[in-house]
Amino acid sequence: MSTVARTKLDKELQKAVQTVQGLHKEVQKGIAAHSQLEAQLNENKIVLDELALLTDESRVFKLVGPILVRQDLFEARDIVTKRLDYISGEMKRHEKAIKEAEDKQEVSRKQIGEIQAQYQSIAKK
């Protein structure tokens, strides 16, 4: 086959490899963010468990900057519950993005395999 066809295959291969590398970075970034969210989720679950142990007369304080501000127990529970819902939603969003990137990565890998097969057919000729 001609050098023009080979050059075209080289460009296609290079593009596919760059796509796989970019998607790999995207997956790694998503996994790191997901891990961080998982840690935050666990911390907030512990806080909610601790708040559940308190009585209605218990005092709850929230750290705002360098000072502690008194907070209503019911309000604190509500805030932590909403935070848990938000973090769970973000985790699902990251899981979906990771899955999509992995699927795209697989498609690009198949494309690389096809290009390599074309190289082999050229080499045989």
The first five atom37 places (N, CA, C, CB, O) and aatype in JSON, in Angstrom:
{
  "aatype": [12, 15, 16, 19, 0, 1, 16, 11, 10, 3, 11, 6, 10, 5, 11, 0, 19, 5, 16, 19, 5, 7, 10, 8, 11, 6, 19, 5, 11, 7, 9, 0, 0, 8, 15, 5, 10, 6, 0, 5, 10, 2, 6, 2, 11, 9, 19, 10, 3, 6, 10, 0, 10, 10, 16, 3, 6, 15, 1, 19, 13, 11, 10, 19, 7, 14, 9, 10, 19, 1, 5, 3, 10, 13, 6, 0, 1, 3, 9, 19, 16, 11, 1, 10, 3, 18, 9, 15, 7, 6, 12, 11, 1, 8, 6, 11, 0, 9, 11, 6, 0, 6, 3, 11, 5, 6, 19, 15, 1, 11, 5, 9, 7, 6, 9, 5, 0, 5, 18, 5, 15, 9, 0, 11, 11],
  "atom_mask": [
    [1, 1, 1, 1, 1],
    [1, 1, 1, 1, 1],
    [1, 1, 1, 1, 1],
    [1, 1, 1, 1, 1],
    [1, 1, 1, 1, 1],
    [1, 1, 1, 1, 1],
    [1, 1, 1, 1, 1],
    [1, 1, 1, 1, 1],
    [1, 1, 1, 1, 1],
    [1, 1, 1, 1, 1],
    [1, 1, 1, 1, 1],
    [1, 1, 1, 1, 1],
    [1, 1, 1, 1, 1],
    [1, 1, 1, 1, 1],
    [1, 1, 1, 1, 1],
    [1, 1, 1, 1, 1],
    [1, 1, 1, 1, 1],
    [1, 1, 1, 1, 1],
    [1, 1, 1, 1, 1],
    [1, 1, 1, 1, 1],
    [1, 1, 1, 1, 1],
    [1, 1, 1, 0, 1],
    [1, 1, 1, 1, 1],
    [1, 1, 1, 1, 1],
    [1, 1, 1, 1, 1],
    [1, 1, 1, 1, 1],
    [1, 1, 1, 1, 1],
    [1, 1, 1, 1, 1],
    [1, 1, 1, 1, 1],
    [1, 1, 1, 0, 1],
    [1, 1, 1, 1, 1],
    [1, 1, 1, 1, 1],
    [1, 1, 1, 1, 1],
    [1, 1, 1, 1, 1],
    [1, 1, 1, 1, 1],
    [1, 1, 1, 1, 1],
    [1, 1, 1, 1, 1],
    [1, 1, 1, 1, 1],
    [1, 1, 1, 1, 1],
    [1, 1, 1, 1, 1],
    [1, 1, 1, 1, 1],
    [1, 1, 1, 1, 1],
    [1, 1, 1, 1, 1],
    [1, 1, 1, 1, 1],
    [1, 1, 1, 1, 1],
    [1, 1, 1, 1, 1],
    [1, 1, 1, 1, 1],
    [1, 1, 1, 1, 1],
    [1, 1, 1, 1, 1],
    [1, 1, 1, 1, 1],
    [1, 1, 1, 1, 1],
    [1, 1, 1, 1, 1],
    [1, 1, 1, 1, 1],
    [1, 1, 1, 1, 1],
    [1, 1, 1, 1, 1],
    [1, 1, 1, 1, 1],
    [1, 1, 1, 1, 1],
    [1, 1, 1, 1, 1],
    [1, 1, 1, 1, 1],
    [1, 1, 1, 1, 1],
    [1, 1, 1, 1, 1],
    [1, 1, 1, 1, 1],
    [1, 1, 1, 1, 1],
    [1, 1, 1, 1, 1],
    [1, 1, 1, 0, 1],
    [1, 1, 1, 1, 1],
    [1, 1, 1, 1, 1],
    [1, 1, 1, 1, 1],
    [1, 1, 1, 1, 1],
    [1, 1, 1, 1, 1],
    [1, 1, 1, 1, 1],
    [1, 1, 1, 1, 1],
    [1, 1, 1, 1, 1],
    [1, 1, 1, 1, 1],
    [1, 1, 1, 1, 1],
    [1, 1, 1, 1, 1],
    [1, 1, 1, 1, 1],
    [1, 1, 1, 1, 1],
    [1, 1, 1, 1, 1],
    [1, 1, 1, 1, 1],
    [1, 1, 1, 1, 1],
    [1, 1, 1, 1, 1],
    [1, 1, 1, 1, 1],
    [1, 1, 1, 1, 1],
    [1, 1, 1, 1, 1],
    [1, 1, 1, 1, 1],
    [1, 1, 1, 1, 1],
    [1, 1, 1, 1, 1],
    [1, 1, 1, 0, 1],
    [1, 1, 1, 1, 1],
    [1, 1, 1, 1, 1],
    [1, 1, 1, 1, 1],
    [1, 1, 1, 1, 1],
    [1, 1, 1, 1, 1],
    [1, 1, 1, 1, 1],
    [1, 1, 1, 1, 1],
    [1, 1, 1, 1, 1],
    [1, 1, 1, 1, 1],
    [1, 1, 1, 1, 1],
    [1, 1, 1, 1, 1],
    [1, 1, 1, 1, 1],
    [1, 1, 1, 1, 1],
    [1, 1, 1, 1, 1],
    [1, 1, 1, 1, 1],
    [1, 1, 1, 1, 1],
    [1, 1, 1, 1, 1],
    [1, 1, 1, 1, 1],
    [1, 1, 1, 1, 1],
    [1, 1, 1, 1, 1],
    [1, 1, 1, 1, 1],
    [1, 1, 1, 1, 1],
    [1, 1, 1, 1, 1],
    [1, 1, 1, 0, 1],
    [1, 1, 1, 1, 1],
    [1, 1, 1, 1, 1],
    [1, 1, 1, 1, 1],
    [1, 1, 1, 1, 1],
    [1, 1, 1, 1, 1],
    [1, 1, 1, 1, 1],
    [1, 1, 1, 1, 1],
    [1, 1, 1, 1, 1],
    [1, 1, 1, 1, 1],
    [1, 1, 1, 1, 1],
    [1, 1, 1, 1, 1],
    [1, 1, 1, 1, 1]
  ],
  "atom_positions": [
    [[0.84, -1.17, 0.0], [0.0, 0.0, 0.0], [0.89, 1.24, 0.0], [-0.96, -0.01, 1.22], [2.06, 1.18, 0.38]],
    [[0.34, 2.33, -0.41], [1.14, 3.54, -0.59], [1.48, 4.21, 0.73], [0.4, 4.51, -1.48], [0.88, 3.93, 1.78]],
    [[2.46, 5.09, 0.65], [2.85, 5.84, 1.84], [1.75, 6.8, 2.27], [4.14, 6.61, 1.58], [1.68, 7.17, 3.44]],
    [[0.9, 7.22, 1.35], [-0.23, 8.1, 1.68], [-1.2, 7.36, 2.6], [-0.96, 8.58, 0.39], [-1.67, 7.91, 3.6]],
    [[-1.48, 6.13, 2.27], [-2.38, 5.32, 3.1], [-1.75, 5.06, 4.46], [-2.72, 3.98, 2.4], [-2.44, 5.08, 5.48]],
    [[-0.46, 4.8, 4.46], [0.25, 4.55, 5.72], [0.26, 5.8, 6.59], [1.69, 4.08, 5.44], [0.08, 5.71, 7.81]],
    [[0.46, 6.95, 5.99], [0.44, 8.22, 6.72], [-0.95, 8.46, 7.31], [0.84, 9.39, 5.8], [-1.08, 8.92, 8.44]],
    [[-1.96, 8.14, 6.54], [-3.34, 8.29, 7.03], [-3.59, 7.38, 8.23], [-4.36, 7.97, 5.89], [-4.19, 7.8, 9.21]],
    [[-3.12, 6.14, 8.15], [-3.26, 5.21, 9.27], [-2.48, 5.7, 10.49], [-2.77, 3.81, 8.86], [-2.95, 5.58, 11.62]],
    [[-1.29, 6.26, 10.25], [-0.49, 6.8, 11.37], [-1.26, 7.9, 12.1], [0.85, 7.35, 10.86], [-1.29, 7.94, 13.33]],
    [[-1.88, 8.79, 11.33], [-2.65, 9.89, 11.94], [-3.86, 9.36, 12.69], [-3.09, 10.89, 10.86], [-4.17, 9.83, 13.79]],
    [[-4.54, 8.39, 12.11], [-5.71, 7.79, 12.78], [-5.3, 7.11, 14.08], [-6.41, 6.78, 11.85], [-5.96, 7.24, 15.1]],
    [[-4.18, 6.38, 14.0], [-3.69, 5.69, 15.2], [-3.3, 6.68, 16.27], [-2.5, 4.79, 14.85], [-3.63, 6.5, 17.44]],
    [[-2.6, 7.71, 15.89], [-2.17, 8.73, 16.86], [-3.38, 9.39, 17.51], [-1.28, 9.79, 16.17], [-3.4, 9.61, 18.72]],
    [[-4.37, 9.7, 16.72], [-5.59, 10.33, 17.25], [-6.32, 9.4, 18.22], [-6.54, 10.73, 16.09], [-6.77, 9.83, 19.28]],
    [[-6.42, 8.13, 17.85], [-7.1, 7.15, 18.71], [-6.34, 6.97, 20.03], [-7.25, 5.8, 17.98], [-6.95, 6.86, 21.09]],
    [[-5.02, 6.93, 19.95], [-4.2, 6.77, 21.16], [-4.37, 7.98, 22.07], [-2.71, 6.56, 20.8], [-4.5, 7.84, 23.29]],
    [[-4.35, 9.17, 21.48], [-4.55, 10.39, 22.29], [-5.93, 10.4, 22.93], [-4.37, 11.64, 21.42], [-6.09, 10.84, 24.07]],
    [[-6.93, 9.91, 22.21], [-8.28, 9.84, 22.76], [-8.32, 8.9, 23.96], [-9.28, 9.37, 21.68], [-8.91, 9.23, 24.99]],
    [[-7.69, 7.73, 23.83], [-7.66, 6.77, 24.93], [-6.93, 7.37, 26.13], [-6.97, 5.45, 24.49], [-7.37, 7.21, 27.27]],
    [[-5.82, 8.05, 25.89], [-5.07, 8.65, 26.99], [-5.88, 9.74, 27.69], [-3.75, 9.24, 26.47], [-5.88, 9.82, 28.92]],
    [[-6.57, 10.57, 26.91], [-7.4, 11.61, 27.49], [-8.54, 11.03, 28.31], [0.0, 0.0, 0.0], [-8.86, 11.53, 29.4]],
    [[-9.16, 9.99, 27.79], [-10.25, 9.35, 28.52], [-9.74, 8.66, 29.78], [-10.97, 8.34, 27.62], [-10.44, 8.62, 30.79]],
    [[-8.53, 8.12, 29.71], [-7.94, 7.49, 30.9], [-7.75, 8.53, 32.0], [-6.59, 6.82, 30.54], [-8.05, 8.26, 33.17]],
    [[-7.26, 9.7, 31.63], [-7.1, 10.78, 32.62], [-8.45, 11.19, 33.19], [-6.41, 11.99, 31.99], [-8.57, 11.45, 34.39]],
    [[-9.46, 11.26, 32.33], [-10.81, 11.62, 32.76], [-11.36, 10.59, 33.76], [-11.75, 11.74, 31.55], [-11.97, 10.96, 34.76]],
    [[-11.13, 9.32, 33.48], [-11.58, 8.25, 34.38], [-10.86, 8.37, 35.72], [-11.33, 6.85, 33.74], [-11.49, 8.27, 36.77]],
    [[-9.56, 8.57, 35.69], [-8.79, 8.68, 36.93], [-9.25, 9.87, 37.77], [-7.3, 8.8, 36.61], [-9.34, 9.79, 38.99]],
    [[-9.53, 10.99, 37.09], [-10.02, 12.18, 37.78], [-11.37, 11.9, 38.42], [-10.11, 13.37, 36.82], [-11.63, 12.3, 39.56]],
    [[-12.24, 11.22, 37.68], [-13.57, 10.89, 38.19], [-13.5, 9.95, 39.38], [0.0, 0.0, 0.0], [-14.26, 10.09, 40.33]],
    [[-12.59, 8.99, 39.32], [-12.42, 8.05, 40.43], [-11.92, 8.77, 41.67], [-11.44, 6.92, 40.04], [-12.38, 8.49, 42.78]],
    [[-10.99, 9.71, 41.5], [-10.47, 10.47, 42.64], [-11.57, 11.32, 43.27], [-9.29, 11.38, 42.21], [-11.7, 11.37, 44.49]],
    [[-12.37, 11.97, 42.43], [-13.48, 12.79, 42.94], [-14.51, 11.92, 43.64], [-14.15, 13.58, 41.79], [-15.05, 12.3, 44.69]],
    [[-14.79, 10.75, 43.07], [-15.75, 9.83, 43.68], [-15.25, 9.37, 45.05], [-15.99, 8.61, 42.75], [-16.04, 9.27, 45.99]],
    [[-13.96, 9.09, 45.16], [-13.38, 8.65, 46.44], [-13.5, 9.75, 47.49], [-11.91, 8.25, 46.26], [-13.81, 9.49, 48.65]],
    [[-13.25, 10.98, 47.06], [-13.36, 12.1, 47.99], [-14.81, 12.25, 48.45], [-12.87, 13.4, 47.32], [-15.07, 12.49, 49.64]],
    [[-15.75, 12.13, 47.53], [-17.16, 12.22, 47.9], [-17.57, 11.1, 48.83], [-18.03, 12.21, 46.65], [-18.38, 11.29, 49.74]],
    [[-17.02, 9.91, 48.61], [-17.33, 8.77, 49.46], [-16.85, 9.03, 50.9], [-16.68, 7.49, 48.91], [-17.54, 8.69, 51.86]],
    [[-15.68, 9.63, 51.03], [-15.16, 9.97, 52.36], [-16.07, 11.0, 53.03], [-13.71, 10.51, 52.27], [-16.38, 10.88, 54.22]],
    [[-16.51, 12.0, 52.27], [-17.41, 13.01, 52.81], [-18.75, 12.38, 53.21], [-17.64, 14.13, 51.8], [-19.33, 12.75, 54.23]],
    [[-19.23, 11.45, 52.42], [-20.48, 10.77, 52.72], [-20.37, 10.02, 54.05], [-20.86, 9.8, 51.59], [-21.26, 10.1, 54.89]],
    [[-19.27, 9.29, 54.22], [-19.07, 8.55, 55.46], [-18.97, 9.48, 56.66], [-17.82, 7.7, 55.37], [-19.54, 9.19, 57.72]],
    [[-18.26, 10.59, 56.52], [-18.15, 11.56, 57.61], [-19.52, 12.11, 58.0], [-17.22, 12.72, 57.21], [-19.84, 12.22, 59.19]],
    [[-20.31, 12.45, 57.0], [-21.63, 13.0, 57.28], [-22.58, 11.96, 57.87], [-22.23, 13.58, 56.02], [-23.45, 12.31, 58.67]],
    [[-22.42, 10.7, 57.5], [-23.23, 9.65, 58.12], [-22.89, 9.53, 59.59], [-23.0, 8.29, 57.41], [-23.78, 9.34, 60.43]],
    [[-21.61, 9.64, 59.92], [-21.19, 9.58, 61.32], [-21.78, 10.76, 62.08], [-19.63, 9.58, 61.43], [-22.25, 10.6, 63.21]],
    [[-21.75, 11.94, 61.48], [-22.33, 13.12, 62.13], [-23.82, 12.92, 62.37], [-22.09, 14.39, 61.27], [-24.32, 13.24, 63.45]],
    [[-24.53, 12.4, 61.38], [-25.96, 12.17, 61.54], [-26.23, 11.14, 62.63], [-26.57, 11.7, 60.21], [-27.18, 11.28, 63.4]],
    [[-25.4, 10.1, 62.7], [-25.55, 9.1, 63.76], [-25.34, 9.73, 65.13], [-24.56, 7.94, 63.55], [-26.05, 9.43, 66.08]],
    [[-24.35, 10.6, 65.22], [-24.08, 11.29, 66.49], [-25.23, 12.22, 66.87], [-22.76, 12.08, 66.41], [-25.61, 12.31, 68.04]],
    [[-25.77, 12.92, 65.88], [-26.9, 13.81, 66.15], [-28.13, 13.02, 66.59], [-27.24, 14.64, 64.9], [-28.94, 13.53, 67.37]],
    [[-28.27, 11.8, 66.12], [-29.41, 10.96, 66.5], [-29.33, 10.56, 67.97], [-29.48, 9.72, 65.62], [-30.35, 10.26, 68.59]],
    [[-28.13, 10.54, 68.52], [-27.95, 10.16, 69.93], [-28.33, 11.28, 70.89], [-26.52, 9.75, 70.17], [-28.52, 11.03, 72.08]],
    [[-28.44, 12.51, 70.39], [-28.7, 13.66, 71.25], [-30.18, 13.78, 71.59], [-28.22, 14.93, 70.58], [-31.05, 13.33, 70.84]],
    [[-30.45, 14.38, 72.72], [-31.83, 14.66, 73.13], [-32.22, 16.05, 72.65], [-32.0, 14.55, 74.68], [-31.37, 16.83, 72.21]],
    [[-33.5, 16.36, 72.73], [-33.99, 17.66, 72.27], [-33.38, 18.82, 73.06], [-35.51, 17.71, 72.37], [-33.3, 19.95, 72.56]],
    [[-32.96, 18.56, 74.29], [-32.39, 19.61, 75.12], [-30.89, 19.81, 74.88], [-32.62, 19.3, 76.58], [-30.3, 20.75, 75.4]],
    [[-30.29, 18.95, 74.1], [-28.85, 19.02, 73.84], [-28.51, 20.27, 73.04], [-28.36, 17.76, 73.09], [-29.29, 20.73, 72.21]],
    [[-27.32, 20.78, 73.32], [-26.84, 21.94, 72.58], [-25.97, 21.47, 71.42], [-26.06, 22.91, 73.52], [-25.12, 20.58, 71.57]],
    [[-26.19, 22.08, 70.28], [-25.41, 21.76, 69.09], [-24.77, 23.05, 68.6], [-26.29, 21.09, 67.97], [-25.41, 24.1, 68.54]],
    [[-23.49, 22.95, 68.26], [-22.77, 24.1, 67.75], [-22.18, 23.79, 66.38], [-21.67, 24.52, 68.73], [-21.78, 22.67, 66.07]],
    [[-22.16, 24.83, 65.57], [-21.61, 24.72, 64.23], [-20.38, 25.61, 64.17], [-22.66, 25.12, 63.13], [-20.39, 26.75, 64.64]],
    [[-19.32, 25.09, 63.58], [-18.1, 25.85, 63.43], [-18.22, 26.76, 62.21], [-16.86, 24.92, 63.31], [-18.35, 26.28, 61.08]],
    [[-18.18, 28.06, 62.44], [-18.24, 29.05, 61.38], [-16.97, 29.89, 61.48], [-19.54, 29.93, 61.47], [-16.85, 30.76, 62.34]],
    [[-16.04, 29.6, 60.59], [-14.75, 30.28, 60.68], [-14.07, 29.88, 61.98], [0.0, 0.0, 0.0], [-13.98, 28.69, 62.29]],
    [[-13.6, 30.86, 62.73], [-12.92, 30.53, 63.99], [-13.84, 30.44, 65.21], [-11.86, 31.56, 64.26], [-13.36, 30.23, 66.32]],
    [[-15.16, 30.6, 65.03], [-16.07, 30.6, 66.18], [-17.12, 29.5, 66.07], [-16.76, 31.96, 66.3], [-17.42, 28.99, 64.99]],
    [[-17.66, 29.15, 67.24], [-18.76, 28.18, 67.31], [-20.07, 28.95, 67.45], [-18.57, 27.18, 68.49], [-20.19, 29.83, 68.29]],
    [[-21.04, 28.6, 66.61], [-22.35, 29.25, 66.63], [-23.37, 28.19, 67.02], [-22.7, 29.9, 65.24], [-23.38, 27.09, 66.47]],
    [[-24.22, 28.56, 67.97], [-25.25, 27.62, 68.4], [-26.23, 27.37, 67.27], [-25.99, 28.15, 69.65], [-26.61, 28.28, 66.53]],
    [[-26.64, 26.1, 67.14], [-27.56, 25.71, 66.07], [-28.64, 24.81, 66.66], [-26.8, 24.99, 64.91], [-28.39, 24.02, 67.57]],
    [[-29.83, 24.95, 66.12], [-30.95, 24.13, 66.55], [-30.69, 22.68, 66.13], [-32.29, 24.66, 65.94], [-30.21, 22.42, 65.02]],
    [[-30.99, 21.73, 67.01], [-30.74, 20.32, 66.74], [-31.48, 19.84, 65.49], [-31.14, 19.47, 67.93], [-30.91, 19.13, 64.66]],
    [[-32.74, 20.23, 65.36], [-33.53, 19.81, 64.2], [-32.96, 20.39, 62.91], [-35.0, 20.23, 64.37], [-32.93, 19.73, 61.87]],
    [[-32.5, 21.63, 62.99], [-31.89, 22.28, 61.83], [-30.58, 21.57, 61.45], [-31.62, 23.79, 62.12], [-30.3, 21.35, 60.27]],
    [[-29.81, 21.21, 62.45], [-28.55, 20.51, 62.19], [-28.81, 19.17, 61.52], [-27.76, 20.31, 63.5], [-28.13, 18.81, 60.56]],
    [[-29.78, 18.42, 62.02], [-30.13, 17.13, 61.41], [-30.6, 17.32, 59.97], [-31.23, 16.43, 62.23], [-30.22, 16.55, 59.08]],
    [[-31.41, 18.34, 59.75], [-31.94, 18.61, 58.41], [-30.8, 18.97, 57.45], [-32.98, 19.75, 58.46], [-30.77, 18.49, 56.31]],
    [[-29.88, 19.8, 57.89], [-28.75, 20.22, 57.04], [-27.89, 19.02, 56.68], [-27.9, 21.29, 57.75], [-27.49, 18.86, 55.53]],
    [[-27.6, 18.18, 57.66], [-26.75, 17.01, 57.4], [-27.47, 16.03, 56.47], [-26.38, 16.3, 58.73], [-26.84, 15.45, 55.59]],
    [[-28.77, 15.85, 56.65], [-29.54, 14.96, 55.77], [-29.53, 15.48, 54.33], [-31.0, 14.83, 56.27], [-29.35, 14.71, 53.39]],
    [[-29.72, 16.79, 54.16], [-29.68, 17.37, 52.82], [-28.29, 17.24, 52.22], [-30.1, 18.86, 52.86], [-28.15, 16.99, 51.02]],
    [[-27.26, 17.4, 53.04], [-25.89, 17.24, 52.56], [-25.65, 15.81, 52.09], [-24.88, 17.63, 53.66], [-25.0, 15.58, 51.07]],
    [[-26.17, 14.83, 52.83], [-26.04, 13.43, 52.44], [-26.73, 13.18, 51.1], [-26.63, 12.52, 53.51], [-26.19, 12.47, 50.24]],
    [[-27.92, 13.76, 50.91], [-28.63, 13.61, 49.64], [-27.83, 14.22, 48.49], [-30.02, 14.26, 49.72], [-27.73, 13.63, 47.42]],
    [[-27.26, 15.39, 48.73], [-26.48, 16.06, 47.7], [-25.24, 15.24, 47.33], [-26.08, 17.46, 48.17], [-24.94, 15.05, 46.16]],
    [[-24.52, 14.78, 48.34], [-23.31, 14.0, 48.1], [-23.65, 12.71, 47.35], [-22.59, 13.68, 49.43], [-22.92, 12.32, 46.44]],
    [[-24.73, 12.05, 47.73], [-25.15, 10.83, 47.03], [-25.44, 11.11, 45.56], [-26.39, 10.22, 47.71], [-25.07, 10.33, 44.69]],
    [[-26.11, 12.21, 45.3], [-26.4, 12.6, 43.92], [-25.13, 12.87, 43.12], [0.0, 0.0, 0.0], [-25.02, 12.47, 41.97]],
    [[-24.18, 13.55, 43.75], [-22.91, 13.83, 43.08], [-22.14, 12.54, 42.81], [-22.05, 14.78, 43.93], [-21.5, 12.4, 41.77]],
    [[-22.2, 11.6, 43.73], [-21.52, 10.32, 43.53], [-22.13, 9.58, 42.34], [-21.62, 9.45, 44.81], [-21.4, 9.01, 41.53]],
    [[-23.44, 9.59, 42.23], [-24.11, 8.94, 41.1], [-23.72, 9.62, 39.79], [-25.64, 8.97, 41.28], [-23.52, 8.95, 38.77]],
    [[-23.62, 10.95, 39.81], [-23.24, 11.68, 38.61], [-21.82, 11.31, 38.19], [-23.35, 13.2, 38.85], [-21.55, 11.12, 37.0]],
    [[-20.91, 11.2, 39.17], [-19.54, 10.81, 38.86], [-19.47, 9.37, 38.35], [-18.65, 10.98, 40.1], [-18.71, 9.07, 37.43]],
    [[-20.24, 8.49, 38.95], [-20.27, 7.09, 38.5], [-20.71, 7.0, 37.04], [-21.2, 6.25, 39.39], [-20.14, 6.24, 36.25]],
    [[-21.72, 7.8, 36.7], [-22.23, 7.81, 35.32], [-21.16, 8.34, 34.37], [-23.52, 8.66, 35.22], [-20.95, 7.79, 33.29]],
    [[-20.49, 9.42, 34.76], [-19.45, 10.01, 33.92], [-18.28, 9.04, 33.74], [-18.95, 11.34, 34.52], [-17.72, 8.94, 32.65]],
    [[-17.91, 8.34, 34.8], [-16.83, 7.36, 34.73], [-17.21, 6.24, 33.76], [-16.51, 6.78, 36.13], [-16.41, 5.83, 32.92]],
    [[-18.43, 5.75, 33.89], [-18.91, 4.67, 33.01], [-18.91, 5.11, 31.55], [-20.33, 4.24, 33.43], [-18.48, 4.36, 30.68]],
    [[-19.38, 6.32, 31.29], [-19.4, 6.83, 29.93], [-17.99, 6.95, 29.36], [-20.1, 8.19, 29.88], [-17.75, 6.58, 28.21]],
    [[-17.05, 7.45, 30.17], [-15.66, 7.59, 29.72], [-15.05, 6.21, 29.47], [-14.83, 8.36, 30.76], [-14.3, 6.04, 28.51]],
    [[-15.35, 5.24, 30.33], [-14.83, 3.89, 30.12], [-15.39, 3.28, 28.85], [-15.16, 3.0, 31.33], [-14.67, 2.58, 28.13]],
    [[-16.67, 3.53, 28.56], [-17.27, 3.01, 27.32], [-16.61, 3.64, 26.09], [-18.79, 3.29, 27.31], [-16.31, 2.95, 25.12]],
    [[-16.4, 4.95, 26.14], [-15.72, 5.64, 25.04], [-14.3, 5.11, 24.87], [-15.71, 7.16, 25.28], [-13.81, 4.95, 23.75]],
    [[-13.65, 4.85, 25.99], [-12.29, 4.33, 25.97], [-12.26, 2.96, 25.27], [-11.73, 4.22, 27.4], [-11.35, 2.68, 24.49]],
    [[-13.24, 2.13, 25.56], [-13.32, 0.81, 24.94], [-13.51, 0.92, 23.43], [-14.46, 0.0, 25.56], [-12.91, 0.17, 22.67]],
    [[-14.35, 1.86, 23.0], [-14.56, 2.08, 21.57], [-13.25, 2.5, 20.9], [-15.66, 3.15, 21.34], [-12.91, 2.02, 19.82]],
    [[-12.53, 3.4, 21.55], [-11.25, 3.85, 20.99], [-10.23, 2.72, 20.95], [-10.69, 5.02, 21.81], [-9.44, 2.63, 20.0]],
    [[-10.24, 1.86, 21.94], [-9.32, 0.71, 21.95], [-9.64, -0.23, 20.79], [-9.4, -0.04, 23.29], [-8.73, -0.77, 20.15]],
    [[-10.91, -0.43, 20.53], [-11.29, -1.27, 19.39], [-10.84, -0.64, 18.08], [-12.82, -1.5, 19.37], [-10.4, -1.33, 17.16]],
    [[-10.95, 0.68, 18.02], [-10.51, 1.4, 16.82], [-9.0, 1.21, 16.64], [-10.86, 2.91, 16.93], [-8.53, 1.02, 15.52]],
    [[-8.24, 1.27, 17.73], [-6.8, 1.03, 17.66], [-6.52, -0.38, 17.15], [-6.14, 1.25, 19.04], [-5.62, -0.58, 16.33]],
    [[-7.27, -1.35, 17.63], [-7.11, -2.73, 17.17], [-7.37, -2.87, 15.68], [0.0, 0.0, 0.0], [-6.65, -3.59, 14.98]],
    [[-8.39, -2.17, 15.2], [-8.7, -2.2, 13.77], [-7.58, -1.58, 12.94], [-10.03, -1.48, 13.49], [-7.22, -2.1, 11.88]],
    [[-7.04, -0.48, 13.42], [-5.94, 0.18, 12.72], [-4.71, -0.72, 12.7], [-5.6, 1.54, 13.38], [-4.01, -0.82, 11.69]],
    [[-4.45, -1.38, 13.83], [-3.32, -2.3, 13.88], [-3.51, -3.47, 12.91], [-3.12, -2.83, 15.31], [-2.55, -3.94, 12.31]],
    [[-4.75, -3.93, 12.77], [-5.04, -5.0, 11.82], [-4.78, -4.52, 10.39], [-6.51, -5.5, 11.96], [-4.28, -5.28, 9.56]],
    [[-5.1, -3.28, 10.1], [-4.82, -2.72, 8.79], [-3.32, -2.64, 8.54], [-5.46, -1.33, 8.65], [-2.85, -2.9, 7.43]],
    [[-2.57, -2.26, 9.58], [-1.1, -2.25, 9.46], [-0.58, -3.65, 9.13], [-0.45, -1.74, 10.78], [0.29, -3.81, 8.27]],
    [[-1.11, -4.64, 9.8], [-0.65, -6.0, 9.57], [-0.97, -6.46, 8.14], [-1.29, -6.95, 10.58], [-0.17, -7.15, 7.51]],
    [[-2.14, -6.07, 7.65], [-2.47, -6.45, 6.27], [-1.56, -5.74, 5.28], [-3.95, -6.12, 5.95], [-1.23, -6.31, 4.24]],
    [[-1.14, -4.53, 5.58], [-0.19, -3.81, 4.74], [1.17, -4.5, 4.77], [-0.07, -2.34, 5.19], [1.84, -4.63, 3.74]],
    [[1.58, -4.93, 5.96], [2.88, -5.56, 6.12], [2.94, -6.88, 5.35], [3.18, -5.79, 7.6], [4.0, -7.25, 4.84]],
    [[1.82, -7.58, 5.28], [1.79, -8.86, 4.57], [1.94, -8.67, 3.05], [0.49, -9.6, 4.88], [2.45, -9.55, 2.35]],
    [[1.49, -7.51, 2.57], [1.55, -7.23, 1.13], [2.91, -6.79, 0.79], [0.52, -6.17, 0.71], [3.2, -6.49, -0.37]]
  ]
}
